[in-house]
PDB file of C-alpha atoms in Angstrom:
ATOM      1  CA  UNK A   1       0.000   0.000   0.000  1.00 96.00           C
ATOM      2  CA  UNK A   2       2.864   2.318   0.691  1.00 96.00           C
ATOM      3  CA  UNK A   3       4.260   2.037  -2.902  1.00 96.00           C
ATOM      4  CA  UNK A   4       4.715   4.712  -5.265  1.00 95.00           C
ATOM      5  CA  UNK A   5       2.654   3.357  -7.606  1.00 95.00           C
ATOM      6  CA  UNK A   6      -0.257   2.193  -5.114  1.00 97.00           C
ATOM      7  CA  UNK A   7       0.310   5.614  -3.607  1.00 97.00           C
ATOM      8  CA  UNK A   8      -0.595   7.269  -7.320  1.00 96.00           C
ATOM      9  CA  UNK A   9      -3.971   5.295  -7.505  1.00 96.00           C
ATOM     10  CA  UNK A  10      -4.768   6.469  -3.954  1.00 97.00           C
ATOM     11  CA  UNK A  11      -3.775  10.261  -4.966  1.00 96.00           C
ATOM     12  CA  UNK A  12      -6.211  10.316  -7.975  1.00 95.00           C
ATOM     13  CA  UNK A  13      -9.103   8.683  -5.195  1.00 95.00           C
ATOM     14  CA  UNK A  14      -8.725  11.347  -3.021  1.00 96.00           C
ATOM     15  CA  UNK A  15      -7.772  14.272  -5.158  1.00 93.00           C
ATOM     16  CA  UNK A  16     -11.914  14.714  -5.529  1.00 92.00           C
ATOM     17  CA  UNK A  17     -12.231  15.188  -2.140  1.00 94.00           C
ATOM     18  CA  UNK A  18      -9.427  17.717  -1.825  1.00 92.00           C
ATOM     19  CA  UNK A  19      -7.120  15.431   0.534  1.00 95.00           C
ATOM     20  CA  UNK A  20      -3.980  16.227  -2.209  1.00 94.00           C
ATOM     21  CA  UNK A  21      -1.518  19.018  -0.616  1.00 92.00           C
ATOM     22  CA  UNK A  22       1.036  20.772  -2.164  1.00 90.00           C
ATOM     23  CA  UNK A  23       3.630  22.724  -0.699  1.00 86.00           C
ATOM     24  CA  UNK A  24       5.289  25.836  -2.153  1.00 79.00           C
ATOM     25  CA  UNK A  25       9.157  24.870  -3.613  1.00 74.00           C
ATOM     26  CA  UNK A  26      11.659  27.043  -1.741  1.00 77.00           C
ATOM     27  CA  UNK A  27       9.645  26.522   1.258  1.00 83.00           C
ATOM     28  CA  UNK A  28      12.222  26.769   4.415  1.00 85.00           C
ATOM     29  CA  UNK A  29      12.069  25.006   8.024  1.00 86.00           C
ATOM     30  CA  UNK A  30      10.737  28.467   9.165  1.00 84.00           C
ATOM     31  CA  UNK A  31       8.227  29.440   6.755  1.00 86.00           C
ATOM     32  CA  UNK A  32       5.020  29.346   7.419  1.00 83.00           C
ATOM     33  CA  UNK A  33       3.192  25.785   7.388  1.00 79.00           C
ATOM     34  CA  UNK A  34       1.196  26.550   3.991  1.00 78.00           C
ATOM     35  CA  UNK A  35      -0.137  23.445   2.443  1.00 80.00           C
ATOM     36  CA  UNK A  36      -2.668  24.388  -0.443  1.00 83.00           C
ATOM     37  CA  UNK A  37      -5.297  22.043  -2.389  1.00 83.00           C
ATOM     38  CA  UNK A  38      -3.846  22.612  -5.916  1.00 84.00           C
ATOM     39  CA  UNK A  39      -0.550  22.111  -7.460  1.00 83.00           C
ATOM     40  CA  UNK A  40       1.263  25.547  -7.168  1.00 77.00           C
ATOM     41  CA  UNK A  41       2.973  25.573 -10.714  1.00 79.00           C
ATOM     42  CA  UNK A  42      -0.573  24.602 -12.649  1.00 79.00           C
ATOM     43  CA  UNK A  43       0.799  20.774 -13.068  1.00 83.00           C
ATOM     44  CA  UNK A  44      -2.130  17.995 -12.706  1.00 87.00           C
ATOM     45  CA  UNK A  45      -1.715  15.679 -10.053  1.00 90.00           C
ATOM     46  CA  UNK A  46      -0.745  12.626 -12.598  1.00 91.00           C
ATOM     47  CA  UNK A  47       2.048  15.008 -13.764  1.00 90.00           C
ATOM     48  CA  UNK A  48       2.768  15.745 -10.408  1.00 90.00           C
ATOM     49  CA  UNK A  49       3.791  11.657  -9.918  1.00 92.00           C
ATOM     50  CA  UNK A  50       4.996  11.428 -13.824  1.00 92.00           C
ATOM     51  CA  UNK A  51       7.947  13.957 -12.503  1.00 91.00           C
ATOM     52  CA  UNK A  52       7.929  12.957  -8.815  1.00 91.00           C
ATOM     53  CA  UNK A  53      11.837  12.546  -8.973  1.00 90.00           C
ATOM     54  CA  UNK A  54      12.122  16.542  -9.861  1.00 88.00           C
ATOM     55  CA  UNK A  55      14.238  18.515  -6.835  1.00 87.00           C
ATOM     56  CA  UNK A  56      11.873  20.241  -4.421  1.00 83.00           C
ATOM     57  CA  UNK A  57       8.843  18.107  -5.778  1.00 86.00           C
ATOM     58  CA  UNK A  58       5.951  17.884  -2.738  1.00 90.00           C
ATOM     59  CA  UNK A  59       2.656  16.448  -2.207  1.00 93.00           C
ATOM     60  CA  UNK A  60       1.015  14.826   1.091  1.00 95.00           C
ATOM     61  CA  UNK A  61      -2.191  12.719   1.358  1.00 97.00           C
ATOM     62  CA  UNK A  62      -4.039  13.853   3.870  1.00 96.00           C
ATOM     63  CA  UNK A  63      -6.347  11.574   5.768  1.00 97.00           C
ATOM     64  CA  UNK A  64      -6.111   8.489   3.764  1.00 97.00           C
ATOM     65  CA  UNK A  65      -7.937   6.232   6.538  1.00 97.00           C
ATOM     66  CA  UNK A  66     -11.287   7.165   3.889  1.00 97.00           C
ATOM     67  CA  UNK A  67      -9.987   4.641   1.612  1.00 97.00           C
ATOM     68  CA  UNK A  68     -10.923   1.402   3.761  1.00 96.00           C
ATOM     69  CA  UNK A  69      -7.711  -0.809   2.497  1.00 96.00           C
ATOM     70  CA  UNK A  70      -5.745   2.167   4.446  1.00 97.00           C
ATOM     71  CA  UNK A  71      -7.904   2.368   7.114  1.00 96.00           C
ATOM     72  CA  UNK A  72      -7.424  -1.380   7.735  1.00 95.00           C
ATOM     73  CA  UNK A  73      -3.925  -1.159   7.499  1.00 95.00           C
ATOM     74  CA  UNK A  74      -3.583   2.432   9.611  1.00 94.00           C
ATOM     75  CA  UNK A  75      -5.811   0.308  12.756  1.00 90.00           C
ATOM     76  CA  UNK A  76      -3.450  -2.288  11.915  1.00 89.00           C
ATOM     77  CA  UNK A  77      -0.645  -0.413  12.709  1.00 89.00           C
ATOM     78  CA  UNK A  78      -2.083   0.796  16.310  1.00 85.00           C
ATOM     79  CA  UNK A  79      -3.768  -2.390  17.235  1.00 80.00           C
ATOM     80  CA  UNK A  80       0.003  -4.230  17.049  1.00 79.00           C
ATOM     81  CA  UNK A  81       1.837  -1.357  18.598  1.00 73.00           C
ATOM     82  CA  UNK A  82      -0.120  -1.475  21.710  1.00 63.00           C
ATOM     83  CA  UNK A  83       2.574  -1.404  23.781  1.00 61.00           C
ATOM     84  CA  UNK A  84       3.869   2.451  23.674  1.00 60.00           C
ATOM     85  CA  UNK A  85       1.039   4.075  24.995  1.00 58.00           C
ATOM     86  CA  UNK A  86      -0.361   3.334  28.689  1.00 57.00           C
ATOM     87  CA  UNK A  87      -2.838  -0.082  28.928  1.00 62.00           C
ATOM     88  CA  UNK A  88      -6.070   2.285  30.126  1.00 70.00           C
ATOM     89  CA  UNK A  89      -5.434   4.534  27.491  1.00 75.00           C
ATOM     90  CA  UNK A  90      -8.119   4.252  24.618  1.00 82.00           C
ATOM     91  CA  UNK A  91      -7.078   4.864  21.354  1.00 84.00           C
ATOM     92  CA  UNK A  92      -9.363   7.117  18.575  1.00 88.00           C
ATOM     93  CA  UNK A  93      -9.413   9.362  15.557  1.00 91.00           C
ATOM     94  CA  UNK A  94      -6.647   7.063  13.901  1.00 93.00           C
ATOM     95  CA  UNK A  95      -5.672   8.982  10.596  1.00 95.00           C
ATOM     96  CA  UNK A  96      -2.906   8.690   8.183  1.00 97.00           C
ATOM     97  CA  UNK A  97      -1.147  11.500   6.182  1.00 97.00           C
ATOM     98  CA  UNK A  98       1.405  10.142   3.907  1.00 98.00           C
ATOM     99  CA  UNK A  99       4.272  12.220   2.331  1.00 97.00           C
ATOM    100  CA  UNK A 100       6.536  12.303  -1.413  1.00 96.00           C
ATOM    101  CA  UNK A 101       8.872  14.675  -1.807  1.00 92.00           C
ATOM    102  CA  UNK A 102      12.319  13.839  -3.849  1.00 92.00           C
ATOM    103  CA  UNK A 103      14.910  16.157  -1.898  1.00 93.00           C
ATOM    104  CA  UNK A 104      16.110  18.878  -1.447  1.00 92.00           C
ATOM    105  CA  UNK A 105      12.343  19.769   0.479  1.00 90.00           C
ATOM    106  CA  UNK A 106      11.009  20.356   3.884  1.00 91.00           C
ATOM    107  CA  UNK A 107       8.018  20.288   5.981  1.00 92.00           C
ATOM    108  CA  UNK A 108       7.846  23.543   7.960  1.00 93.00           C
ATOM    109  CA  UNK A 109       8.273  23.494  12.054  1.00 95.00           C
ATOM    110  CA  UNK A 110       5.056  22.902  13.125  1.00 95.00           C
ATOM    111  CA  UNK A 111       2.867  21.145  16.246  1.00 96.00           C
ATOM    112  CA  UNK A 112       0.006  18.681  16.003  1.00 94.00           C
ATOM    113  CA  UNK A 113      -2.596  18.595  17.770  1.00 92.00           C
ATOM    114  CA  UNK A 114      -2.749  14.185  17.852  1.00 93.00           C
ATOM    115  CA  UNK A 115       0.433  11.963  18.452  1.00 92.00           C
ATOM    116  CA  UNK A 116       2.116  10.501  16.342  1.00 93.00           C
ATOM    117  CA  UNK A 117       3.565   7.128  14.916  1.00 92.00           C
ATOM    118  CA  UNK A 118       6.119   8.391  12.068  1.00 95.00           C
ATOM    119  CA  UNK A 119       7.758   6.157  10.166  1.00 95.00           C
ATOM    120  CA  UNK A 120      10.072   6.625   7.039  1.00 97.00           C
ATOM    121  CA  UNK A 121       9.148   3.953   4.270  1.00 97.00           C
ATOM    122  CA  UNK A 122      11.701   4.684   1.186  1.00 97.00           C
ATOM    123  CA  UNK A 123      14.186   7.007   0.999  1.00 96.00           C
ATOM    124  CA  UNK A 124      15.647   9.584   3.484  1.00 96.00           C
ATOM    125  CA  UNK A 125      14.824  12.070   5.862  1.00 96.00           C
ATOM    126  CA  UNK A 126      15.623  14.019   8.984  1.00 96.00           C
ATOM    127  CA  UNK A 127      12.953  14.080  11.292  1.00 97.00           C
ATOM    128  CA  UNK A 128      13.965  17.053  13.810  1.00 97.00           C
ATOM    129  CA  UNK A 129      11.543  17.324  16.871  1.00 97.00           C
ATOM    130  CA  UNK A 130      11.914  19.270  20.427  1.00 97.00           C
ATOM    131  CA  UNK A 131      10.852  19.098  23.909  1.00 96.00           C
ATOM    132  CA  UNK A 132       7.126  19.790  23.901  1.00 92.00           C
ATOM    133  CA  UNK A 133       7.597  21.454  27.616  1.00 91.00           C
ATOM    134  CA  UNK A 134      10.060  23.890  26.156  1.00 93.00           C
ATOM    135  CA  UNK A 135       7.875  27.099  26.237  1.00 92.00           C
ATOM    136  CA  UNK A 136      10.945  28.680  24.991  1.00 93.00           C
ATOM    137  CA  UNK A 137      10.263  26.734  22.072  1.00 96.00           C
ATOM    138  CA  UNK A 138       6.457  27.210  21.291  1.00 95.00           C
ATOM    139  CA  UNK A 139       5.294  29.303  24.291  1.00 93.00           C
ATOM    140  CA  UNK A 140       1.758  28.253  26.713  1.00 91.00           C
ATOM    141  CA  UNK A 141      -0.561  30.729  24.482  1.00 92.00           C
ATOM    142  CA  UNK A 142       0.494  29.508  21.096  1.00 94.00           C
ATOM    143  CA  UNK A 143      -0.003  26.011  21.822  1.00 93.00           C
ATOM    144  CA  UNK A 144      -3.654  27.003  23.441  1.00 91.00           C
ATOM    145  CA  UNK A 145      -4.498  29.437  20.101  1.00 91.00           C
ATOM    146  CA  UNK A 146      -3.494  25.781  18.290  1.00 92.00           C
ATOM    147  CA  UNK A 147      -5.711  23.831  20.646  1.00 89.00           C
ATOM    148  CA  UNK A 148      -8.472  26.243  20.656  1.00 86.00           C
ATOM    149  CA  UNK A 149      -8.503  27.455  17.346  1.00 86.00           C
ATOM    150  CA  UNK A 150      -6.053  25.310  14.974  1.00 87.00           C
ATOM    151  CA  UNK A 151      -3.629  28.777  14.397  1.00 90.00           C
ATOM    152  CA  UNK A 152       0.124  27.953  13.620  1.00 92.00           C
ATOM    153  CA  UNK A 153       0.863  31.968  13.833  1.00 91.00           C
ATOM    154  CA  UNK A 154       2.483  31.969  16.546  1.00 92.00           C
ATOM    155  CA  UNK A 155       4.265  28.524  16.420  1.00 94.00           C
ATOM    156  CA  UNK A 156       7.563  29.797  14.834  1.00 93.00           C
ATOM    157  CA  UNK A 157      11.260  28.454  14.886  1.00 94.00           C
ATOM    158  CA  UNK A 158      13.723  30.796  16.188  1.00 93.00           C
ATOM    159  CA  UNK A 159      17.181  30.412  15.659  1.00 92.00           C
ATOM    160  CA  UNK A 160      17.293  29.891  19.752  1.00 93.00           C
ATOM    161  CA  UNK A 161      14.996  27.280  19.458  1.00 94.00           C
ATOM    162  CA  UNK A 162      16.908  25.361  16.412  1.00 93.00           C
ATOM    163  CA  UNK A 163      19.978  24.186  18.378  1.00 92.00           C
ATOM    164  CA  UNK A 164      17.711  22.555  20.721  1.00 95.00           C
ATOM    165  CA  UNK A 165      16.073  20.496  18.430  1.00 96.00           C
ATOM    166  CA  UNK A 166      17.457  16.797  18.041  1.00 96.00           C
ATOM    167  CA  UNK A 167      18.002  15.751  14.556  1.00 96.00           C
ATOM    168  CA  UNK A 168      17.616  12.325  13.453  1.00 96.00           C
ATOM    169  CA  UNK A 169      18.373  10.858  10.196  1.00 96.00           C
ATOM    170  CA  UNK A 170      15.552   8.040   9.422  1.00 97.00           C
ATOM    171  CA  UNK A 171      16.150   5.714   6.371  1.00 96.00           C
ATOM    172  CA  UNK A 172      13.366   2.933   5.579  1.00 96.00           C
ATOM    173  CA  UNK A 173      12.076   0.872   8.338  1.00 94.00           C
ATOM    174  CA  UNK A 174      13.307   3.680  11.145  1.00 96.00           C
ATOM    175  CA  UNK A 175      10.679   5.722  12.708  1.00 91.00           C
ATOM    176  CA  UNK A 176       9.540   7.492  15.901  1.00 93.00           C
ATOM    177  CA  UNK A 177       6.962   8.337  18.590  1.00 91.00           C
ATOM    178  CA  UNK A 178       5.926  11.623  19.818  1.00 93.00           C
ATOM    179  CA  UNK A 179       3.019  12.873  21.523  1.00 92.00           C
ATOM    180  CA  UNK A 180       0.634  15.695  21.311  1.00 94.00           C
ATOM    181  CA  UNK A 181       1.755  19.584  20.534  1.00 95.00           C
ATOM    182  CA  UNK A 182       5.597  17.849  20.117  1.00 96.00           C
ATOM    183  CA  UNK A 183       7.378  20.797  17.603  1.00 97.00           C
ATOM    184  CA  UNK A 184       8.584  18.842  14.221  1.00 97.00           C
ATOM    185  CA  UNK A 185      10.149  19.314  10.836  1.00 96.00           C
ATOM    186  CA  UNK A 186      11.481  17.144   8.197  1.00 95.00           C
ATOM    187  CA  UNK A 187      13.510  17.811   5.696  1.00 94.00           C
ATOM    188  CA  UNK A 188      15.308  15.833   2.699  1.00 93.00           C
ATOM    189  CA  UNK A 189      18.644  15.993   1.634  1.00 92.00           C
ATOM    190  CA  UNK A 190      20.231  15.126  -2.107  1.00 92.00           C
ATOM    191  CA  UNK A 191      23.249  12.606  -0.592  1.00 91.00           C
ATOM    192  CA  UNK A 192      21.353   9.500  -0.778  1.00 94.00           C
ATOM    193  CA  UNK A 193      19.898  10.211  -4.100  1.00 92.00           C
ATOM    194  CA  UNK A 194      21.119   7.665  -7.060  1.00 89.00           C
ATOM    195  CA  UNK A 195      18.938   7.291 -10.590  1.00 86.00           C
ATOM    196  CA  UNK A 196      16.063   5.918  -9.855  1.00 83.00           C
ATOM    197  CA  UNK A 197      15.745   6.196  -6.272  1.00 89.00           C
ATOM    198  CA  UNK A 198      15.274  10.285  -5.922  1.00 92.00           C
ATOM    199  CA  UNK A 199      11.631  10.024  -3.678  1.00 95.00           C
ATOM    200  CA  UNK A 200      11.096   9.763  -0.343  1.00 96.00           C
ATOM    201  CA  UNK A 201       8.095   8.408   1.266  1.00 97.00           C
ATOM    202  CA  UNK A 202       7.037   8.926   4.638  1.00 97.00           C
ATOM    203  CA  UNK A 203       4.084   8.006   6.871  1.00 97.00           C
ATOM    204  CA  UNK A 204       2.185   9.832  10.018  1.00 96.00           C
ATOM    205  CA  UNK A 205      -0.273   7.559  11.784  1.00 95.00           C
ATOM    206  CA  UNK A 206      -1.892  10.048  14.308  1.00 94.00           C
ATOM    207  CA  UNK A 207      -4.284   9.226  17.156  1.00 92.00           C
ATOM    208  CA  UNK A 208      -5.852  10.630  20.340  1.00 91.00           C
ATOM    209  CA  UNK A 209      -6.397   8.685  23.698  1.00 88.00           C
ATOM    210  CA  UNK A 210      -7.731   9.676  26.311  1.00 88.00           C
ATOM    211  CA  UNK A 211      -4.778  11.770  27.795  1.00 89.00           C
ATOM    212  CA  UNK A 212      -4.896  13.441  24.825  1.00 90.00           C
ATOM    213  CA  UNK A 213      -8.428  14.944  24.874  1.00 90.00           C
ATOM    214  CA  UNK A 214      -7.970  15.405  28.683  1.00 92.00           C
ATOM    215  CA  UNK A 215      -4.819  17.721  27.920  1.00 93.00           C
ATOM    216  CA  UNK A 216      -6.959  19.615  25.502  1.00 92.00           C
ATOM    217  CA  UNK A 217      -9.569  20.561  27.951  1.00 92.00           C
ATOM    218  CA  UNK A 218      -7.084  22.032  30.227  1.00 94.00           C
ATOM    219  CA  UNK A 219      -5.100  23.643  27.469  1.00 92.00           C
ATOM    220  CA  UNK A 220      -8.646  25.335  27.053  1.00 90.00           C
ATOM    221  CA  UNK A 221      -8.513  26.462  30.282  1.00 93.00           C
ATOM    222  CA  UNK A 222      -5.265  27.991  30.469  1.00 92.00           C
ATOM    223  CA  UNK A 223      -6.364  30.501  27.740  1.00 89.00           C
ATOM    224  CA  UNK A 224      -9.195  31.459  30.101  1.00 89.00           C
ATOM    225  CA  UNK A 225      -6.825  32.052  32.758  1.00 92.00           C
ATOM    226  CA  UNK A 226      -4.313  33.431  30.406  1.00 89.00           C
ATOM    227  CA  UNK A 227      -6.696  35.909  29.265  1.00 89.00           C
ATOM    228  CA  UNK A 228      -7.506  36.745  33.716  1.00 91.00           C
ATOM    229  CA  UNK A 229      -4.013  37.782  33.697  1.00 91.00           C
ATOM    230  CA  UNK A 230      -2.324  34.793  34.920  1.00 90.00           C
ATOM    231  CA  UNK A 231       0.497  32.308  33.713  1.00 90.00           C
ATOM    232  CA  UNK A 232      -0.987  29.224  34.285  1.00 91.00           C
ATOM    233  CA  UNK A 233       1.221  25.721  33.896  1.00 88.00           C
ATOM    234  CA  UNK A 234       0.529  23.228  31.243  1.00 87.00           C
ATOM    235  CA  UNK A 235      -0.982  19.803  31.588  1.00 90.00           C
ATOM    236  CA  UNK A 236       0.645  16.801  33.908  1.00 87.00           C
ATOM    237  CA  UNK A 237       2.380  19.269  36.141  1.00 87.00           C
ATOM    238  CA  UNK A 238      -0.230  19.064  38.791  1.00 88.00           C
ATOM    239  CA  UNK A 239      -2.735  16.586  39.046  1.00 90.00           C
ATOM    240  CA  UNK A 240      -5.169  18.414  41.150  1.00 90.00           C
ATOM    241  CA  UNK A 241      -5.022  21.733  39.121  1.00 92.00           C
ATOM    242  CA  UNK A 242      -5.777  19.386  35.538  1.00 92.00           C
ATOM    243  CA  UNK A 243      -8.855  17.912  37.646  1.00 94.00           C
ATOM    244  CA  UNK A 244     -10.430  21.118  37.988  1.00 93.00           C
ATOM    245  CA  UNK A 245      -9.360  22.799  34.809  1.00 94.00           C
ATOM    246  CA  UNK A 246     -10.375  19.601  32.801  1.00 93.00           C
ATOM    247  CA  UNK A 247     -13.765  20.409  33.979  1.00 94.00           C
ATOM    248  CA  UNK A 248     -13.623  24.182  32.917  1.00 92.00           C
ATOM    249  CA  UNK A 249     -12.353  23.606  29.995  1.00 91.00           C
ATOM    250  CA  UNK A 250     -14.622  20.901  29.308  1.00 91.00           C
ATOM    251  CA  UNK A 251     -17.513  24.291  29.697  1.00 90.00           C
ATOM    252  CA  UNK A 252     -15.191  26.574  27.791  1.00 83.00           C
ATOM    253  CA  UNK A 253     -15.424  23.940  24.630  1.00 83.00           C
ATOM    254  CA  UNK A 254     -19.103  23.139  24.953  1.00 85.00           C
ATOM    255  CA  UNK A 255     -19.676  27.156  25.144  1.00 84.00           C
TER     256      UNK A 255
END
């Protein structure tokens, strides 16, 4: 399912339903996430994968868990790595968002609001991620304006924040866990390249549990409190402050 040519099929499927992404060439680890429905220099989608192999080529597949072979294989996935996440944790939402590029090409620093299982399938690329309790990194209110109201503005890479990042180089079959609001970027490089082996292909499988959704209620609340003045601490820093802000910002969402 996770070959090129399996990949194309799925691509022209969802390309109907505006799932295709395209991302601006030139685009930098600090630009701003832009991901846009239509191929930015005019090409159709099957000449998109024709000249996949082109420097700086991008496209992403967003939500492929509507095709039910992927879904199947995405629940898959989850169901047999059972193991990472905490036994009373209950798993939802699972999506999949798949990614081509042929180097050199990034994906923008960025936060999500699900964790992630990422996993490099052909190919090479650095995955760079940081401390998600660094609020030098992304600071308490841009992580709640994400939360609240899905806004990246504020989620930007300084040149502070890049040396704390840890870098990994992922080739096929290498991969990695993070959780929610964990800052990211990828990016490609042209060393690995050879003819006929120019694309990488990369795979997030994203999911909530229960901690998750908790987190996001008090998240919520912090922006209440933020907004009262105060500089209130994240999530899983005190247990008895996240009981009483999970249920405020359980009224904040509902309002």
């Amino acid at each position: 399912l996770l070959q090129l040519d399996r990949l194309e099929q799925l691509a022209m499927k969802l390309v109907a339903t505006e799932q295709c992404r395209f991302i601006a060439p030139g685009t930098q680890a600090s630009s701003a996430f832009s991901h846009v429905k239509e191929s930015v220099d005019g090409r159709s989608l099957a000449d998109v994968f024709r000249q996949i192999e082109t420097p700086g080529s991008w496209i992403a597949l967003y939500d492929v868990e509507t095709d039910a072979e992927y879904r199947d294989f995405l629940r898959d996935v989850v169901m047999n790595s059972a193991q990472v996440k905490a036994s009373r944790e209950t798993v939802t939402d699972v999506r999949g968002f798949i990614f081509i590029s042929a180097p050199p090409s990034v994906t923008p620093f960025h936060i999500d609001r699900e964790n992630n299982f990422w996993m490099q399938v052909r190919g090479r690329k650095t995955l760079t991620i940081w401390d998600r309790e660094d609020r030098g990194t992304v600071p308490g209110k841009a992580v709640e304006d994400f939360i609240i109201w899905g806004s990246l503005d504020e989620v930007k890479l300084t040149d502070d924040a890049l040396a704390r990042g840890i870098a990994v180089d992922c080739g096929p079959g290498d991969g990695m866990y993070f959780p929610s609001t964990t800052p990211h970027m990828t990016s490609t490089h042209t060393g690995w390249v050879q003819p006929g082996d120019g694309v990488s292909i990369s795979i997030g499988i994203n999911f909530y549990t229960d901690a998750t959704r908790r987190a996001a209620y008090v998240h919520s609340a912090n922006r209440i409190l933020r907004r009262l003045g105060l500089q209130p601490v994240g999530p899983d820093i005190s247990a008895w402050r996240d009981a009483w802000k999970y249920a405020l910002g359980r009224v904040v969402v509902a309002a």
